[in-house]
PDB file of C-alpha atoms in Angstrom:
ATOM      1  CA  MET A   1      -0.442   0.779   0.009  1.00  0.00           C
ATOM      2  CA  LYS A   2       1.359   3.495  -0.842  1.00  0.00           C
ATOM      3  CA  GLU A   3       0.981   6.831   0.928  1.00  0.00           C
ATOM      4  CA  GLU A   4       0.418  10.187  -0.860  1.00  0.00           C
ATOM      5  CA  ASN A   5       2.882  12.993   1.044  1.00  0.00           C
ATOM      6  CA  ILE A   6       2.687  16.820   1.474  1.00  0.00           C
ATOM      7  CA  LYS A   7       4.982  16.753  -1.794  1.00  0.00           C
ATOM      8  CA  GLY A   8       2.492  14.869  -4.209  1.00  0.00           C
ATOM      9  CA  GLU A   9       5.064  11.591  -4.389  1.00  0.00           C
ATOM     10  CA  TYR A  10       4.105   7.880  -3.088  1.00  0.00           C
ATOM     11  CA  GLN A  11       5.497   7.100  -0.323  1.00  0.00           C
ATOM     12  CA  ARG A  12       4.983   2.626   0.769  1.00  0.00           C
ATOM     13  CA  LYS A  13       3.853   1.842   4.131  1.00  0.00           C
ATOM     14  CA  VAL A  14       4.864  -1.414   4.773  1.00  0.00           C
ATOM     15  CA  ASP A  15       8.520  -1.949   5.143  1.00  0.00           C
ATOM     16  CA  LYS A  16       9.337  -5.081   3.033  1.00  0.00           C
ATOM     17  CA  SER A  17      12.089  -6.235   4.109  1.00  0.00           C
ATOM     18  CA  LEU A  18       9.689  -7.550   6.993  1.00  0.00           C
ATOM     19  CA  ILE A  19       8.069  -9.500   4.165  1.00  0.00           C
ATOM     20  CA  PRO A  20       9.719 -12.820   3.800  1.00  0.00           C
ATOM     21  CA  THR A  21      10.900 -14.445   0.636  1.00  0.00           C
ATOM     22  CA  CYS A  22      11.305 -17.953  -0.625  1.00  0.00           C
ATOM     23  CA  ASN A  23      14.040 -18.781  -2.917  1.00  0.00           C
ATOM     24  CA  ILE A  24      12.793 -20.816  -5.738  1.00  0.00           C
ATOM     25  CA  MET A  25      14.719 -22.432  -9.031  1.00  0.00           C
ATOM     26  CA  GLY A  26      16.982 -18.826  -8.130  1.00  0.00           C
ATOM     27  CA  VAL A  27      13.647 -16.134  -7.900  1.00  0.00           C
ATOM     28  CA  ASN A  28      13.151 -15.133  -3.663  1.00  0.00           C
ATOM     29  CA  ILE A  29       9.371 -14.874  -3.962  1.00  0.00           C
ATOM     30  CA  ALA A  30       7.596 -12.971  -1.154  1.00  0.00           C
ATOM     31  CA  ALA A  31       5.676 -15.660   0.808  1.00  0.00           C
ATOM     32  CA  ILE A  32       3.657 -13.891   2.439  1.00  0.00           C
ATOM     33  CA  ASN A  33       0.819 -15.988   4.252  1.00  0.00           C
ATOM     34  CA  MET A  34      -2.799 -15.761   3.263  1.00  0.00           C
ATOM     35  CA  ASN A  35      -3.022 -14.328   7.184  1.00  0.00           C
ATOM     36  CA  TRP A  36      -0.427 -11.738   6.860  1.00  0.00           C
ATOM     37  CA  LEU A  37      -1.962 -10.280   4.467  1.00  0.00           C
ATOM     38  CA  LEU A  38      -5.620  -9.737   5.374  1.00  0.00           C
ATOM     39  CA  LYS A  39      -4.480  -8.080   9.040  1.00  0.00           C
ATOM     40  CA  TYR A  40      -2.621  -6.219   6.766  1.00  0.00           C
ATOM     41  CA  LEU A  41      -5.952  -5.891   4.568  1.00  0.00           C
ATOM     42  CA  ASP A  42      -7.644  -5.127   7.493  1.00  0.00           C
ATOM     43  CA  ALA A  43      -5.524  -2.783   9.770  1.00  0.00           C
ATOM     44  CA  ASN A  44      -4.854  -0.726   6.268  1.00  0.00           C
ATOM     45  CA  LEU A  45      -8.331   0.408   4.211  1.00  0.00           C
ATOM     46  CA  SER A  46     -10.318   1.848   5.827  1.00  0.00           C
ATOM     47  CA  ASP A  47     -13.205   1.073   3.445  1.00  0.00           C
ATOM     48  CA  THR A  48     -15.411  -2.026   4.076  1.00  0.00           C
ATOM     49  CA  ASN A  49     -16.758  -2.210   0.962  1.00  0.00           C
ATOM     50  CA  THR A  50     -13.002  -1.983  -0.801  1.00  0.00           C
ATOM     51  CA  LYS A  51     -11.791  -4.641   1.972  1.00  0.00           C
ATOM     52  CA  PHE A  52     -14.851  -6.782   0.873  1.00  0.00           C
ATOM     53  CA  ILE A  53     -14.130  -6.738  -2.488  1.00  0.00           C
ATOM     54  CA  TRP A  54     -10.185  -6.906  -2.423  1.00  0.00           C
ATOM     55  CA  ASN A  55     -10.666 -10.044   0.075  1.00  0.00           C
ATOM     56  CA  ALA A  56     -12.047 -11.433  -2.057  1.00  0.00           C
ATOM     57  CA  MET A  57     -10.119 -10.869  -5.272  1.00  0.00           C
ATOM     58  CA  ILE A  58      -7.559 -12.360  -3.557  1.00  0.00           C
ATOM     59  CA  ARG A  59      -8.594 -15.609  -1.717  1.00  0.00           C
ATOM     60  CA  GLY A  60      -9.951 -16.123  -5.142  1.00  0.00           C
ATOM     61  CA  LYS A  61      -6.566 -15.142  -6.410  1.00  0.00           C
ATOM     62  CA  TYR A  62      -4.396 -17.562  -3.547  1.00  0.00           C
ATOM     63  CA  LYS A  63      -7.440 -20.760  -4.420  1.00  0.00           C
ATOM     64  CA  ILE A  64      -7.018 -20.497  -8.007  1.00  0.00           C
ATOM     65  CA  ARG A  65      -2.272 -20.007  -7.620  1.00  0.00           C
ATOM     66  CA  GLN A  66      -1.912 -22.751  -4.981  1.00  0.00           C
ATOM     67  CA  GLU A  67      -4.195 -24.572  -7.335  1.00  0.00           C
ATOM     68  CA  GLN A  68      -1.893 -24.450  -9.867  1.00  0.00           C
ATOM     69  CA  VAL A  69       0.799 -25.482  -7.923  1.00  0.00           C
ATOM     70  CA  ARG A  70      -0.305 -28.569  -6.555  1.00  0.00           C
ATOM     71  CA  PHE A  71      -1.142 -29.899  -9.916  1.00  0.00           C
ATOM     72  CA  LEU A  72       2.224 -29.042 -11.111  1.00  0.00           C
ATOM     73  CA  GLN A  73       3.476 -30.485  -7.931  1.00  0.00           C
ATOM     74  CA  GLU A  74       1.747 -33.531  -7.848  1.00  0.00           C
ATOM     75  CA  MET A  75       2.548 -34.180 -12.032  1.00  0.00           C
ATOM     76  CA  PRO A  76       5.665 -31.843 -12.860  1.00  0.00           C
ATOM     77  CA  SER A  77       4.193 -31.165 -16.513  1.00  0.00           C
ATOM     78  CA  GLU A  78       4.437 -28.772 -19.275  1.00  0.00           C
ATOM     79  CA  GLU A  79       0.771 -28.524 -19.505  1.00  0.00           C
ATOM     80  CA  ASN A  80       1.128 -27.625 -16.167  1.00  0.00           C
ATOM     81  CA  LEU A  81       2.926 -24.928 -16.107  1.00  0.00           C
ATOM     82  CA  TRP A  82       1.984 -23.574 -18.748  1.00  0.00           C
ATOM     83  CA  LYS A  83      -1.143 -23.873 -16.107  1.00  0.00           C
ATOM     84  CA  ALA A  84       0.932 -22.211 -13.032  1.00  0.00           C
ATOM     85  CA  VAL A  85       2.068 -19.195 -15.445  1.00  0.00           C
ATOM     86  CA  ILE A  86      -0.977 -18.255 -17.262  1.00  0.00           C
ATOM     87  CA  ALA A  87      -1.906 -17.708 -12.264  1.00  0.00           C
ATOM     88  CA  PHE A  88       0.925 -16.531 -11.290  1.00  0.00           C
ATOM     89  CA  GLN A  89       0.523 -13.416 -13.872  1.00  0.00           C
ATOM     90  CA  GLU A  90       1.179 -10.220 -12.507  1.00  0.00           C
ATOM     91  CA  TYR A  91       2.998 -12.003  -9.707  1.00  0.00           C
ATOM     92  CA  PRO A  92       5.512  -9.672  -7.313  1.00  0.00           C
ATOM     93  CA  PHE A  93       8.860 -12.030  -8.209  1.00  0.00           C
ATOM     94  CA  LYS A  94      11.660 -11.057  -7.437  1.00  0.00           C
ATOM     95  CA  THR A  95      15.588 -12.183  -8.795  1.00  0.00           C
ATOM     96  CA  ALA A  96      17.914 -14.315  -7.163  1.00  0.00           C
ATOM     97  CA  THR A  97      19.772 -10.440  -6.260  1.00  0.00           C
ATOM     98  CA  GLY A  98      16.611  -9.265  -4.836  1.00  0.00           C
ATOM     99  CA  LEU A  99      15.944  -6.587  -8.307  1.00  0.00           C
ATOM    100  CA  PRO A 100      11.775  -6.820  -8.108  1.00  0.00           C
ATOM    101  CA  PHE A 101      10.034  -8.582 -11.614  1.00  0.00           C
ATOM    102  CA  ARG A 102       6.227  -9.387 -13.156  1.00  0.00           C
ATOM    103  CA  TYR A 103       4.694 -11.092 -16.249  1.00  0.00           C
ATOM    104  CA  LYS A 104       2.159 -11.198 -17.790  1.00  0.00           C
ATOM    105  CA  LEU A 105       1.515 -13.437 -21.253  1.00  0.00           C
ATOM    106  CA  LYS A 106       1.289 -11.695 -24.493  1.00  0.00           C
ATOM    107  CA  VAL A 107      -1.650 -12.380 -26.140  1.00  0.00           C
ATOM    108  CA  GLY A 108      -1.475 -12.829 -30.092  1.00  0.00           C
ATOM    109  CA  LYS A 109      -3.974 -11.894 -33.326  1.00  0.00           C
ATOM    110  CA  ASN A 110      -6.472 -14.661 -31.924  1.00  0.00           C
ATOM    111  CA  GLY A 111      -7.065 -13.177 -28.745  1.00  0.00           C
ATOM    112  CA  GLU A 112      -5.329 -16.393 -26.835  1.00  0.00           C
ATOM    113  CA  TYR A 113      -1.888 -16.470 -25.068  1.00  0.00           C
ATOM    114  CA  ASN A 114       1.217 -16.975 -27.816  1.00  0.00           C
ATOM    115  CA  ARG A 115       3.113 -18.587 -24.753  1.00  0.00           C
ATOM    116  CA  GLU A 116       5.300 -15.357 -24.503  1.00  0.00           C
ATOM    117  CA  LEU A 117       6.599 -13.963 -21.242  1.00  0.00           C
ATOM    118  CA  LEU A 118       7.095  -9.724 -21.475  1.00  0.00           C
ATOM    119  CA  ILE A 119       8.912  -9.653 -18.218  1.00  0.00           C
ATOM    120  CA  ASP A 120       8.396  -6.748 -16.396  1.00  0.00           C
ATOM    121  CA  TRP A 121      11.819  -5.526 -14.826  1.00  0.00           C
ATOM    122  CA  ARG A 122      12.561  -1.570 -14.135  1.00  0.00           C
ATOM    123  CA  GLU A 123      11.716   0.740 -16.669  1.00  0.00           C
ATOM    124  CA  LYS A 124      12.237  -1.834 -19.596  1.00  0.00           C
ATOM    125  CA  SER A 125      10.079  -5.210 -20.685  1.00  0.00           C
ATOM    126  CA  LYS A 126      12.322  -8.329 -22.032  1.00  0.00           C
ATOM    127  CA  SER A 127      10.330 -11.365 -23.960  1.00  0.00           C
ATOM    128  CA  LEU A 128      11.389 -14.077 -22.349  1.00  0.00           C
ATOM    129  CA  ALA A 129      10.069 -17.995 -25.341  1.00  0.00           C
ATOM    130  CA  TRP A 130       8.283 -20.251 -24.384  1.00  0.00           C
ATOM    131  CA  SER A 131      10.650 -23.146 -25.153  1.00  0.00           C
ATOM    132  CA  SER A 132      13.682 -20.595 -22.538  1.00  0.00           C
ATOM    133  CA  VAL A 133      11.034 -21.402 -19.526  1.00  0.00           C
ATOM    134  CA  VAL A 134      10.231 -25.188 -20.766  1.00  0.00           C
ATOM    135  CA  LEU A 135      14.196 -25.616 -20.606  1.00  0.00           C
ATOM    136  CA  ALA A 136      15.176 -24.535 -17.310  1.00  0.00           C
ATOM    137  CA  PHE A 137      11.676 -26.732 -16.422  1.00  0.00           C
ATOM    138  CA  GLU A 138      12.288 -30.145 -17.068  1.00  0.00           C
ATOM    139  CA  ASN A 139      16.626 -28.818 -16.091  1.00  0.00           C
ATOM    140  CA  SER A 140      14.733 -27.521 -12.198  1.00  0.00           C
ATOM    141  CA  LYS A 141      12.692 -31.662 -12.365  1.00  0.00           C
ATOM    142  CA  ILE A 142      15.456 -33.370 -11.054  1.00  0.00           C
ATOM    143  CA  ASN A 143      16.626 -31.163  -7.757  1.00  0.00           C
ATOM    144  CA  VAL A 144      12.782 -29.560  -7.698  1.00  0.00           C
ATOM    145  CA  PHE A 145      10.815 -32.586  -7.944  1.00  0.00           C
ATOM    146  CA  SER A 146      12.184 -35.968  -6.953  1.00  0.00           C
TER     147      SER A 146
END
C-alpha cells in the first residue's frame, strides 16, 4: 500500500524487508501467508466495501495459484507448468539478487496467449520465449521434484 505525502509523492507503508521470501529456482519469491495479508488489509483499508472486494479477489487468486502449484507438484508436466504460468501473471517476484519483477503473457491476434512472457524489469520490458521456460523447467525437475 502506498500513501501520498505532502509533496504529492507516494511512499510505501510496508517495510519490504519484513516480508519473508523463499528462493525457488534462483528467484526470491515473497512468501506471505494468507493470514498476514488479510490482517494487513484489515488494518490498512478503511472502507468496508473495499475490504470485502480486496479479500474476495485475493482469496480467489490465491486459491487458483495454490491449486496450480499443487497440480504442478503432483504431476510436473509442460501443460501444468503452462497453467501455473497463466495463474501467476502479475505476481510480484524477485530475482536471486533481489530485484523485483512481474510478467504477463503476450496475447496474439486471436485473443489467446501465445506463450511468450513479457517481463517487466525496472523501466524496460523483456521478452522470454516459452521454449526457454520449458528448458529451465526440465532442468529443475531433477532437483525440485525428486
